[in-house]
Coordinates of C-alpha atoms in Angstrom, one line a residue:
M1 CA -10.6 18.4 -44.6
R2 CA -9.9 18.8 -48.4
F3 CA -11.1 16.2 -50.9
A4 CA -9.8 16.0 -54.4
I5 CA -12.2 13.8 -56.4
A6 CA -11.3 12.0 -59.6
S7 CA -14.2 10.5 -61.6
Q8 CA -14.6 8.6 -64.8
F9 CA -18.3 9.1 -65.4
A10 CA -19.3 11.5 -62.6
C11 CA -22.1 9.6 -60.9
A12 CA -21.2 10.6 -57.3
T13 CA -22.6 14.2 -57.5
S14 CA -24.5 13.6 -54.2
W15 CA -21.2 12.9 -52.4
W16 CA -19.6 16.0 -53.8
A17 CA -22.5 18.1 -52.6
R18 CA -22.6 16.4 -49.2
L19 CA -18.9 16.8 -48.5
Q20 CA -19.2 20.5 -49.2
D21 CA -22.3 20.8 -47.0
E22 CA -20.4 19.1 -44.2
G23 CA -17.8 21.9 -44.4
H24 CA -15.1 20.2 -46.5
D25 CA -13.3 21.8 -49.4
V26 CA -14.0 19.9 -52.6
R27 CA -12.5 20.0 -56.1
V28 CA -13.4 17.6 -58.9
W29 CA -11.9 16.3 -62.2
I30 CA -14.0 14.3 -64.6
A31 CA -12.2 12.1 -67.1
E32 CA -15.0 11.5 -69.7
N33 CA -15.4 14.5 -72.0
S34 CA -19.1 13.9 -72.5
H35 CA -19.7 14.0 -68.8
K36 CA -17.7 17.1 -67.9
T37 CA -20.7 19.4 -67.3
I38 CA -22.1 17.0 -64.6
G39 CA -22.0 18.9 -61.3
D40 CA -21.8 22.4 -62.9
G41 CA -23.1 24.9 -60.5
I42 CA -22.7 22.4 -57.7
V43 CA -18.9 21.9 -57.3
Q44 CA -15.7 23.5 -58.6
K45 CA -13.9 21.6 -61.4
L46 CA -10.2 21.4 -62.2
S47 CA -8.0 19.9 -64.8
W48 CA -6.1 16.7 -63.8
E49 CA -2.8 18.6 -63.4
N50 CA -4.4 21.3 -61.3
L51 CA -6.3 18.8 -59.2
V52 CA -3.0 17.0 -58.3
A53 CA -1.3 20.4 -57.6
W54 CA -4.2 21.5 -55.4
A55 CA -4.1 18.2 -53.5
R56 CA -0.4 18.6 -52.8
E57 CA -0.9 22.1 -51.2
G58 CA -2.0 20.7 -47.8
E59 CA -3.7 17.9 -46.0
C60 CA -5.9 16.3 -48.5
A61 CA -7.4 12.9 -49.5
M62 CA -8.1 12.0 -53.1
L63 CA -11.2 9.9 -53.8
F64 CA -11.6 7.9 -57.0
D65 CA -15.3 7.5 -57.3
S66 CA -15.2 5.0 -60.2
S67 CA -12.8 2.4 -61.6
G68 CA -10.5 2.6 -64.6
L69 CA -8.2 5.3 -63.3
G70 CA -5.7 3.1 -61.5
A71 CA -2.6 4.5 -63.1
K72 CA -3.5 8.0 -62.1
A73 CA -4.2 6.8 -58.5
D74 CA -0.8 5.2 -58.4
E75 CA 0.7 8.5 -59.5
V76 CA -1.1 10.3 -56.7
R77 CA 0.0 7.8 -54.1
A78 CA 3.6 8.2 -55.3
H79 CA 3.3 11.9 -54.3
G80 CA 2.4 10.9 -50.8
I81 CA -1.3 11.9 -51.1
P82 CA -3.7 9.6 -49.2
T83 CA -6.0 8.0 -51.8
L84 CA -9.2 6.0 -51.6
C85 CA -10.8 3.6 -54.0
G86 CA -8.3 3.8 -56.8
G87 CA -5.1 2.0 -57.9
S88 CA -3.9 -0.5 -60.5
F89 CA -4.3 -3.3 -58.0
M90 CA -8.0 -2.5 -57.7
D91 CA -8.5 -2.2 -61.4
K92 CA -6.8 -5.5 -62.0
L93 CA -8.8 -7.2 -59.3
E94 CA -12.0 -6.2 -61.0
K95 CA -11.1 -6.3 -64.7
D96 CA -8.7 -9.3 -64.8
R97 CA -11.1 -12.0 -63.7
S98 CA -8.3 -14.7 -63.6
F99 CA -6.3 -12.5 -61.2
G100 CA -9.4 -11.8 -59.1
F101 CA -10.1 -15.5 -58.9
R102 CA -6.5 -16.2 -57.8
I103 CA -6.8 -13.8 -54.9
A104 CA -10.1 -15.3 -53.8
T105 CA -8.6 -18.8 -54.0
E106 CA -5.6 -17.8 -52.0
A107 CA -7.9 -16.6 -49.3
G108 CA -9.6 -19.9 -49.2
M109 CA -12.9 -18.9 -50.8
D110 CA -15.0 -21.5 -52.7
L111 CA -15.5 -20.8 -56.4
P112 CA -18.1 -22.2 -58.8
P113 CA -16.7 -24.4 -61.6
F114 CA -15.4 -22.3 -64.4
A115 CA -13.5 -22.4 -67.7
E116 CA -11.4 -19.6 -69.3
F117 CA -11.1 -18.9 -73.0
R118 CA -8.9 -16.6 -75.2
S119 CA -11.6 -15.8 -77.7
I120 CA -15.3 -16.0 -78.4
S121 CA -14.7 -18.7 -81.0
E122 CA -12.8 -20.8 -78.5
C123 CA -15.7 -20.4 -76.1
I124 CA -18.2 -21.4 -78.9
A125 CA -16.2 -24.5 -79.6
A126 CA -16.6 -25.5 -76.0
A127 CA -20.3 -24.8 -75.9
P128 CA -21.5 -28.3 -76.9
H129 CA -20.0 -29.7 -73.7
V130 CA -22.2 -27.3 -71.6
D131 CA -24.8 -29.4 -69.8
R132 CA -26.0 -27.0 -67.1
P133 CA -26.9 -23.3 -66.9
V134 CA -23.8 -21.0 -67.1
Y135 CA -22.9 -17.4 -66.9
F136 CA -20.7 -15.8 -69.7
K137 CA -18.3 -13.1 -68.4
S138 CA -15.6 -11.2 -70.3
D139 CA -12.7 -9.0 -69.2
K140 CA -13.7 -6.6 -72.0
Y141 CA -16.5 -4.2 -71.0
L142 CA -19.5 -5.1 -73.1
G143 CA -22.1 -3.0 -71.3
A144 CA -24.1 -3.6 -68.1
D145 CA -25.7 -6.7 -69.6
A146 CA -22.3 -8.5 -70.3
T147 CA -22.7 -11.0 -67.5
H148 CA -25.2 -13.2 -69.3
K149 CA -27.0 -16.3 -68.1
C150 CA -27.6 -19.1 -70.7
E151 CA -29.7 -22.1 -69.8
N152 CA -28.2 -24.5 -72.3
A153 CA -25.6 -24.9 -75.1
Q154 CA -27.9 -23.7 -77.8
E155 CA -28.7 -20.4 -76.0
L156 CA -25.0 -20.0 -75.3
V157 CA -24.0 -20.3 -78.9
E158 CA -26.7 -17.9 -80.1
Y159 CA -25.6 -15.3 -77.5
L160 CA -21.9 -15.7 -78.2
E161 CA -22.4 -15.4 -82.0
G162 CA -24.1 -12.1 -81.3
V163 CA -21.3 -10.9 -79.0
R164 CA -18.7 -11.8 -81.7
A165 CA -20.6 -10.0 -84.4
A166 CA -21.0 -6.9 -82.2
H167 CA -17.6 -6.8 -80.4
G168 CA -15.2 -8.9 -82.3
D169 CA -13.6 -12.3 -81.5
A170 CA -10.4 -11.4 -79.6
M171 CA -11.3 -11.2 -75.9
T172 CA -10.5 -13.2 -72.8
C173 CA -13.7 -14.6 -71.3
M174 CA -15.0 -17.4 -69.2
L175 CA -18.0 -19.6 -68.5
Q176 CA -19.0 -20.0 -64.9
A177 CA -21.5 -22.6 -63.6
K178 CA -24.7 -21.2 -62.2
M179 CA -25.0 -22.1 -58.5
D180 CA -28.3 -22.7 -56.7
G181 CA -28.6 -19.9 -54.2
V182 CA -28.9 -16.1 -53.9
A183 CA -26.3 -13.7 -55.0
Y184 CA -25.6 -10.7 -52.6
S185 CA -22.6 -8.6 -51.7
T186 CA -20.4 -8.2 -48.7
A187 CA -18.0 -5.3 -48.4
R188 CA -15.6 -3.7 -45.9
W189 CA -13.2 -0.7 -45.9
W190 CA -9.5 -1.2 -46.0
N191 CA -7.1 1.6 -44.8
G192 CA -4.0 0.2 -46.5
R193 CA -3.0 -1.9 -43.5
A194 CA -6.1 -3.4 -42.1
F195 CA -9.9 -3.8 -42.6
V196 CA -11.8 -1.3 -40.5
G197 CA -15.4 -0.5 -39.6
P198 CA -18.4 -2.8 -39.9
F199 CA -19.1 -5.1 -42.8
E200 CA -21.7 -3.9 -45.3
G201 CA -24.4 -6.0 -46.9
T202 CA -26.3 -5.4 -50.2
I203 CA -29.1 -7.1 -52.0
E204 CA -29.7 -5.6 -55.4
H205 CA -31.5 -6.4 -58.7
K206 CA -30.3 -5.2 -62.1
A207 CA -33.1 -5.9 -64.5
L208 CA -34.7 -2.8 -65.9
M209 CA -38.4 -3.7 -65.4
N210 CA -40.7 -5.1 -62.8
D211 CA -40.5 -8.9 -62.3
D212 CA -36.9 -8.8 -63.4
V213 CA -37.9 -8.4 -67.1
G214 CA -35.6 -6.6 -69.6
P215 CA -31.9 -5.9 -69.9
S216 CA -29.6 -5.7 -67.0
T217 CA -28.5 -2.3 -65.7
G218 CA -25.9 -1.3 -63.2
C219 CA -28.6 -1.5 -60.5
S220 CA -32.4 -0.9 -60.5
F221 CA -33.0 -1.1 -56.8
N222 CA -31.0 -2.1 -53.7
A223 CA -31.2 -2.5 -49.9
T224 CA -28.1 -1.9 -47.9
W225 CA -27.1 -2.2 -44.3
F226 CA -24.1 -2.3 -41.9
Y227 CA -23.8 -5.4 -39.8
D228 CA -23.9 -5.0 -36.0
D229 CA -21.9 -8.3 -35.7
E230 CA -18.2 -7.8 -36.0
N231 CA -17.7 -11.0 -37.9
P232 CA -21.0 -12.0 -39.6
A233 CA -21.5 -15.5 -40.9
I234 CA -21.1 -14.5 -44.6
A235 CA -17.7 -13.0 -43.8
Q236 CA -16.7 -16.2 -42.1
A237 CA -17.9 -18.3 -45.1
L238 CA -15.8 -16.1 -47.4
R239 CA -12.7 -16.5 -45.3
W240 CA -12.4 -12.7 -45.0
E241 CA -9.9 -13.0 -42.1
N242 CA -7.3 -14.3 -44.6
L243 CA -7.5 -11.3 -46.9
A244 CA -5.5 -8.8 -44.8
A245 CA -2.2 -10.5 -45.2
I246 CA -2.8 -11.0 -49.0
F247 CA -3.7 -7.4 -49.4
R248 CA -0.6 -6.2 -47.5
K249 CA 1.5 -8.4 -49.8
H250 CA 0.1 -6.6 -52.8
D251 CA 0.3 -3.2 -51.2
A252 CA -3.5 -2.9 -51.8
P253 CA -4.6 0.8 -51.8
A254 CA -7.1 2.1 -49.2
G255 CA -10.7 1.9 -50.2
L256 CA -13.8 -0.3 -50.3
Y257 CA -13.5 -4.0 -51.3
D258 CA -16.7 -5.8 -52.1
V259 CA -17.2 -9.5 -52.8
N260 CA -20.3 -10.6 -54.7
A261 CA -21.1 -14.2 -53.7
V262 CA -23.8 -16.8 -53.8
A263 CA -25.3 -17.9 -50.5
L264 CA -25.6 -21.7 -50.9
D265 CA -28.2 -23.8 -49.2
D266 CA -25.6 -25.8 -47.2
G267 CA -24.3 -22.7 -45.3
H268 CA -21.4 -22.1 -47.6
A269 CA -20.8 -19.2 -50.0
A270 CA -19.4 -19.3 -53.5
F271 CA -17.3 -16.3 -54.7
L272 CA -18.4 -14.7 -57.9
E273 CA -16.5 -11.4 -58.4
W274 CA -14.9 -8.4 -56.9
T275 CA -16.1 -4.8 -56.8
P276 CA -13.1 -3.0 -55.4
R277 CA -14.5 0.5 -55.7
L278 CA -17.6 2.5 -54.8
G279 CA -20.6 0.5 -55.8
Y280 CA -23.4 2.1 -57.8
D281 CA -26.0 2.2 -56.2
S282 CA -24.9 0.5 -53.0
E283 CA -22.5 3.2 -51.7
M284 CA -24.7 6.1 -52.6
T285 CA -27.4 4.3 -50.6
V286 CA -25.6 3.0 -47.5
A287 CA -23.8 6.4 -47.1
R288 CA -27.0 7.7 -45.6
L289 CA -26.3 5.4 -42.6
M290 CA -23.1 7.4 -42.0
P291 CA -23.7 10.4 -39.8
N292 CA -20.8 12.3 -41.4
L293 CA -19.4 11.0 -44.7
G294 CA -16.3 13.3 -44.7
E295 CA -15.2 12.2 -41.3
F296 CA -15.6 8.5 -42.3
L297 CA -13.6 8.9 -45.5
A298 CA -10.9 11.0 -43.8
A299 CA -10.5 8.3 -41.1
V300 CA -10.1 5.6 -43.7
A301 CA -7.6 7.6 -45.8
L302 CA -5.5 8.7 -42.8
G303 CA -5.7 5.5 -40.8
T304 CA -7.4 7.0 -37.8
N305 CA -10.3 5.8 -35.7
L306 CA -13.6 5.6 -37.7
P307 CA -16.7 7.3 -36.5
Q308 CA -19.7 5.2 -35.6
V309 CA -22.3 4.4 -38.3
D310 CA -25.9 3.4 -38.0
T311 CA -26.1 -0.4 -37.7
E312 CA -29.8 -0.4 -36.6
S313 CA -31.4 1.0 -39.8
L314 CA -31.8 -0.2 -43.4
A315 CA -31.3 2.0 -46.5
Y316 CA -33.2 1.4 -49.7
A317 CA -33.1 3.1 -53.1
V318 CA -34.7 2.9 -56.5
R319 CA -32.8 4.2 -59.6
L320 CA -34.4 7.0 -61.5
S321 CA -33.8 7.5 -65.2
V322 CA -35.0 8.9 -68.5
P323 CA -34.7 7.5 -72.1
P324 CA -32.4 6.3 -73.7
Y325 CA -31.3 4.6 -70.5
P326 CA -30.3 1.8 -70.1
S327 CA -28.7 1.9 -73.6
E328 CA -25.0 2.6 -73.5
D329 CA -24.8 2.7 -77.3
V330 CA -25.3 6.4 -77.4
K331 CA -23.0 8.9 -79.0
R332 CA -21.0 10.5 -76.2
D333 CA -21.8 14.0 -77.3
E334 CA -24.1 16.2 -75.4
K335 CA -25.4 17.9 -78.6
A336 CA -26.4 14.5 -79.9
S337 CA -28.1 13.3 -76.7
P338 CA -31.7 12.2 -77.4
H339 CA -33.0 13.9 -74.2
G340 CA -31.1 17.2 -74.6
K341 CA -31.5 19.4 -71.5
V342 CA -34.2 17.5 -69.7
R343 CA -35.4 19.5 -66.7
I344 CA -35.3 17.6 -63.4
G345 CA -37.8 19.1 -61.0
G346 CA -39.5 18.3 -57.8
T347 CA -36.2 17.4 -56.0
D348 CA -35.8 17.9 -52.2
G349 CA -32.0 18.4 -52.2
L350 CA -29.0 16.6 -53.6
W351 CA -28.3 14.0 -50.9
D352 CA -30.0 14.5 -47.6
K353 CA -33.6 13.6 -48.1
H354 CA -35.2 11.4 -50.8
F355 CA -33.3 12.5 -53.9
I356 CA -29.8 11.3 -54.5
A357 CA -28.3 13.2 -57.4
Y358 CA -26.3 11.5 -60.2
C359 CA -25.7 12.9 -63.6
V360 CA -27.2 16.4 -63.2
R361 CA -26.1 20.1 -63.1
R362 CA -27.6 23.3 -62.0
N363 CA -29.4 25.5 -64.5
G364 CA -30.5 28.7 -62.7
D365 CA -32.5 27.6 -59.7
G366 CA -33.2 24.1 -61.0
L367 CA -31.5 20.9 -62.2
E368 CA -31.1 19.4 -65.7
M369 CA -29.6 16.2 -67.2
A370 CA -25.9 16.5 -68.0
S371 CA -25.0 13.1 -69.6
P372 CA -26.1 11.2 -72.7
E373 CA -27.2 8.0 -70.9
G374 CA -30.0 9.4 -68.9
I375 CA -29.2 8.4 -65.3
V376 CA -30.9 10.9 -63.0
G377 CA -30.2 9.5 -59.6
L378 CA -32.0 7.6 -56.8
S379 CA -35.1 7.9 -54.7
L380 CA -34.0 6.8 -51.2
A381 CA -35.5 6.0 -47.8
V382 CA -34.0 5.0 -44.4
G383 CA -35.9 3.0 -41.8
D384 CA -36.7 -0.4 -40.4
D385 CA -39.6 -1.5 -42.6
L386 CA -38.7 -2.2 -46.2
E387 CA -42.3 -2.2 -47.5
A388 CA -42.9 1.2 -46.0
M389 CA -39.6 2.5 -47.3
E390 CA -40.4 1.3 -50.8
D391 CA -43.8 3.0 -50.6
A392 CA -42.1 6.2 -49.7
C393 CA -39.5 5.9 -52.5
V394 CA -42.1 5.1 -55.2
E395 CA -44.4 7.9 -54.0
Y396 CA -41.6 10.4 -54.1
A397 CA -40.4 9.2 -57.5
G398 CA -44.0 9.7 -58.8
E399 CA -44.2 13.2 -57.4
M400 CA -40.8 14.1 -58.8
S401 CA -41.7 12.7 -62.2
N402 CA -44.6 15.2 -62.4
H403 CA -42.1 18.0 -62.3
C404 CA -39.6 16.7 -64.9
S405 CA -39.9 17.5 -68.6
V406 CA -39.6 13.7 -69.4
R407 CA -41.4 11.1 -67.3
L408 CA -39.0 9.2 -65.0
Q409 CA -38.4 5.4 -65.3
Y410 CA -38.2 3.3 -62.1
R411 CA -39.2 0.0 -60.7
T412 CA -42.0 -0.5 -58.1
D413 CA -41.5 -4.1 -57.0
G414 CA -38.2 -4.0 -55.1
A415 CA -39.4 -4.8 -51.6
E416 CA -41.1 -8.0 -52.7
R417 CA -38.1 -9.2 -54.7
I418 CA -35.6 -8.4 -51.9
A419 CA -37.7 -10.1 -49.3
E420 CA -37.8 -13.2 -51.4
D421 CA -34.0 -13.2 -51.6
A422 CA -33.6 -12.4 -47.9
E423 CA -35.8 -15.4 -47.0
R424 CA -33.5 -17.7 -48.9
I425 CA -30.3 -16.1 -47.5
L426 CA -31.7 -16.5 -44.0
D427 CA -32.6 -20.2 -44.6
A428 CA -29.0 -20.7 -45.8
G429 CA -27.8 -19.7 -42.3
F430 CA -26.7 -16.0 -42.9
E431 CA -27.8 -12.9 -41.1
I432 CA -30.4 -10.6 -42.6
P433 CA -31.7 -7.3 -41.1
G434 CA -35.1 -7.7 -39.5
G435 CA -36.4 -4.6 -41.4
I436 CA -36.3 -6.5 -44.7
L437 CA -38.7 -9.2 -43.5

């Protein structure tokens, strides 16, 4: 099978390498100029025009491994090329929160109370009426920490004034009531006509430092699994069975659709937001439970029968980084990158053992950083005992750090935090893999 891969920020290097190792022919186009050297020495790169031409030469699927490229995905679908995880519908579902809420409501999902605003000033004007903890969310990308919890009206005003000073006033945004419960994600693949394969579950924490201190990141650690039950309780609570007809009505592109929701104490679940794309780090983690990634992706793209996945094991990963991570306010110019060509040593591969590669490239026989943010990759383990898996991930990260030219950053308390969440989810009436507890 041939895979043409279009990427915004090129974090799926491990998938590129794995698909090649599985015998597939792979070509990659990277949209962001400052990230174009990611994967050098690992995979062949093409311009966008040449990638599309290559994809049209024979049986090929095009994978969009990040959001924001929906118009290009629509263009590819118009050529008759099977696509995965890209399209204007998917972008709108994620980036236009009002639209995403309407789809969830149409399916019958419960939503927390929320209010929408056309500007930050309008939101500030409403702040005195806030009498409970709320989350601020914006359709404008404000960095990984943009979904911000405020305990009261005063905190909200202080935060919003900072947002307005840094990003301007004109942006659609909302306040969403904080619900008592645990947020976790449920996902399933869609082949363009129907949902296929088992449901996927993820518990993750985003804060940079132990004990959930510090700024939010994309993900600091996560545990992922495939449900053995064909219709788990969380999918029932989210009225997942109603989504297929809605998706067909919107001609939803094939790909992965994830719902982040709060498990409530009364056995219900409250919808929070969509992630209609590959999740970072969830997809890079759970893919290790797929015996053959290429066969799985091809089956989704072509609408054929999916191969079996491992529903007995758990996958766990800790994110590895170097400064200036998690800052996103860095000049997107490799020459100005504070970490330059940081050497990444001590790795045991790119995808098949502990190390899962993200923003790296080959330099001779070794690896080095290839993006300004400093995201190195993941330390990953698979098994049925979360504590033992975390010990293995932390031990490997420490050994790897000794071989890097800058010490790695990573959390060491993930198993404890995830077990706490899992206990509450279980008490709320939803399934949790035994390996977590």
